[in-house]
Amino acid sequence: MHFNAAHKLYNPKWDEEKNIEVFGKCANTNWHGHNYELIVTLKGEVNEDTGFLIDAKLVCKILDEQVCEKLDHKNLNLDVEFMKDTMSSTENLAIAIWNQITPHLPPNVKLHRVKLFETPRICAEYYGN
Ligand code: NI
């Protein structure tokens, strides 16, 4: 899946100087954006009748409703309820996406991995826990 979002990395416990020292351009006051790419891996037993683990249409629906619609063209720091009071790093966003998806999967399907690209060369993978 794909979504665009704005954010900044800024720890309110620190002063401006410390934030720029740690986060550099990512702490830019007036935000910056990323074209995020999200890859989700599911696991479980294949259904004998369908040959599917899960219907791909259902996966798209869950990811659209629970992730993309809530993140696409949003400001992660200001607009997204499930990122409130969380540093909007790739790591934290991958964990938050995991938590958004898992309650909506059918009981026979487990989430195995959330892989989130913030840039073509920077990504985070989360396997739960
Ligand atoms: Ni960034």
PDB file of N, CA and C in Angstrom, residues 1 38 40 42 54-70 100-101 104-106:
ATOM      1  N   MET A   1       0.848  -1.169   0.000  1.00  0.00           N
ATOM      2  CA  MET A   1       0.000   0.000   0.000  1.00  0.00           C
ATOM      3  C   MET A   1       0.892   1.229   0.000  1.00  0.00           C
ATOM      4  N   LEU A  38       4.039   0.654   2.252  1.00  0.00           N
ATOM      5  CA  LEU A  38       3.738  -0.291   3.333  1.00  0.00           C
ATOM      6  C   LEU A  38       3.602  -1.704   2.763  1.00  0.00           C
ATOM      7  N   VAL A  40       2.800  -5.582   4.041  1.00  0.00           N
ATOM      8  CA  VAL A  40       2.285  -6.364   5.164  1.00  0.00           C
ATOM      9  C   VAL A  40       2.350  -7.842   4.792  1.00  0.00           C
ATOM     10  N   LEU A  42       1.190 -11.681   5.941  1.00  0.00           N
ATOM     11  CA  LEU A  42       0.261 -12.437   6.784  1.00  0.00           C
ATOM     12  C   LEU A  42       0.660 -13.906   6.780  1.00  0.00           C
ATOM     13  N   ILE A  54      -6.240 -15.773   2.818  1.00  0.00           N
ATOM     14  CA  ILE A  54      -7.265 -14.747   3.032  1.00  0.00           C
ATOM     15  C   ILE A  54      -7.556 -14.135   1.666  1.00  0.00           C
ATOM     16  N   ASP A  55      -8.759 -13.693   1.469  1.00  0.00           N
ATOM     17  CA  ASP A  55      -9.121 -13.028   0.224  1.00  0.00           C
ATOM     18  C   ASP A  55      -8.358 -11.690   0.132  1.00  0.00           C
ATOM     19  N   ALA A  56      -7.611 -11.506  -0.950  1.00  0.00           N
ATOM     20  CA  ALA A  56      -6.812 -10.279  -1.102  1.00  0.00           C
ATOM     21  C   ALA A  56      -7.679  -9.024  -1.044  1.00  0.00           C
ATOM     22  N   LYS A  57      -8.938  -9.138  -1.481  1.00  0.00           N
ATOM     23  CA  LYS A  57      -9.842  -7.978  -1.420  1.00  0.00           C
ATOM     24  C   LYS A  57     -10.090  -7.557   0.029  1.00  0.00           C
ATOM     25  N   LEU A  58     -10.183  -8.550   0.916  1.00  0.00           N
ATOM     26  CA  LEU A  58     -10.388  -8.247   2.331  1.00  0.00           C
ATOM     27  C   LEU A  58      -9.137  -7.585   2.924  1.00  0.00           C
ATOM     28  N   VAL A  59      -7.962  -8.066   2.515  1.00  0.00           N
ATOM     29  CA  VAL A  59      -6.712  -7.454   2.999  1.00  0.00           C
ATOM     30  C   VAL A  59      -6.676  -5.984   2.576  1.00  0.00           C
ATOM     31  N   CYS A  60      -7.010  -5.722   1.308  1.00  0.00           N
ATOM     32  CA  CYS A  60      -7.004  -4.343   0.799  1.00  0.00           C
ATOM     33  C   CYS A  60      -7.989  -3.473   1.566  1.00  0.00           C
ATOM     34  N   LYS A  61      -9.168  -4.044   1.850  1.00  0.00           N
ATOM     35  CA  LYS A  61     -10.203  -3.294   2.575  1.00  0.00           C
ATOM     36  C   LYS A  61      -9.716  -2.917   3.985  1.00  0.00           C
ATOM     37  N   ILE A  62      -9.126  -3.881   4.678  1.00  0.00           N
ATOM     38  CA  ILE A  62      -8.636  -3.629   6.041  1.00  0.00           C
ATOM     39  C   ILE A  62      -7.529  -2.564   6.010  1.00  0.00           C
ATOM     40  N   LEU A  63      -6.582  -2.728   5.081  1.00  0.00           N
ATOM     41  CA  LEU A  63      -5.465  -1.781   5.018  1.00  0.00           C
ATOM     42  C   LEU A  63      -5.938  -0.386   4.607  1.00  0.00           C
ATOM     43  N   ASP A  64      -6.888  -0.350   3.680  1.00  0.00           N
ATOM     44  CA  ASP A  64      -7.442   0.939   3.259  1.00  0.00           C
ATOM     45  C   ASP A  64      -8.125   1.650   4.414  1.00  0.00           C
ATOM     46  N   GLU A  65      -9.042   0.920   5.068  1.00  0.00           N
ATOM     47  CA  GLU A  65      -9.873   1.545   6.099  1.00  0.00           C
ATOM     48  C   GLU A  65      -9.096   1.855   7.374  1.00  0.00           C
ATOM     49  N   GLN A  66      -8.243   0.912   7.784  1.00  0.00           N
ATOM     50  CA  GLN A  66      -7.600   1.044   9.094  1.00  0.00           C
ATOM     51  C   GLN A  66      -6.278   1.795   9.039  1.00  0.00           C
ATOM     52  N   VAL A  67      -5.674   1.860   7.854  1.00  0.00           N
ATOM     53  CA  VAL A  67      -4.350   2.490   7.751  1.00  0.00           C
ATOM     54  C   VAL A  67      -4.387   3.676   6.782  1.00  0.00           C
ATOM     55  N   CYS A  68      -4.605   3.392   5.498  1.00  0.00           N
ATOM     56  CA  CYS A  68      -4.404   4.439   4.482  1.00  0.00           C
ATOM     57  C   CYS A  68      -5.359   5.617   4.654  1.00  0.00           C
ATOM     58  N   GLU A  69      -6.624   5.323   4.887  1.00  0.00           N
ATOM     59  CA  GLU A  69      -7.577   6.430   5.036  1.00  0.00           C
ATOM     60  C   GLU A  69      -7.268   7.294   6.249  1.00  0.00           C
ATOM     61  N   LYS A  70      -6.658   6.695   7.249  1.00  0.00           N
ATOM     62  CA  LYS A  70      -6.345   7.449   8.467  1.00  0.00           C
ATOM     63  C   LYS A  70      -5.017   8.205   8.359  1.00  0.00           C
ATOM     64  N   GLN A 100      -3.117  -1.232  14.420  1.00  0.00           N
ATOM     65  CA  GLN A 100      -4.339  -0.886  13.685  1.00  0.00           C
ATOM     66  C   GLN A 100      -4.905  -2.093  12.948  1.00  0.00           C
ATOM     67  N   ILE A 101      -4.004  -2.941  12.430  1.00  0.00           N
ATOM     68  CA  ILE A 101      -4.435  -4.046  11.564  1.00  0.00           C
ATOM     69  C   ILE A 101      -4.925  -5.255  12.353  1.00  0.00           C
ATOM     70  N   HIS A 104      -8.522  -6.523  13.188  1.00  0.00           N
ATOM     71  CA  HIS A 104      -9.476  -6.670  12.086  1.00  0.00           C
ATOM     72  C   HIS A 104      -9.241  -7.914  11.233  1.00  0.00           C
ATOM     73  N   LEU A 105      -8.218  -8.685  11.575  1.00  0.00           N
ATOM     74  CA  LEU A 105      -7.943  -9.894  10.791  1.00  0.00           C
ATOM     75  C   LEU A 105      -8.842 -11.040  11.244  1.00  0.00           C
ATOM     76  N   PRO A 106      -9.245 -11.920  10.314  1.00  0.00           N
ATOM     77  CA  PRO A 106     -10.012 -13.110  10.711  1.00  0.00           C
ATOM     78  C   PRO A 106      -9.174 -13.974  11.667  1.00  0.00           C
TER      79      PRO A 106
END
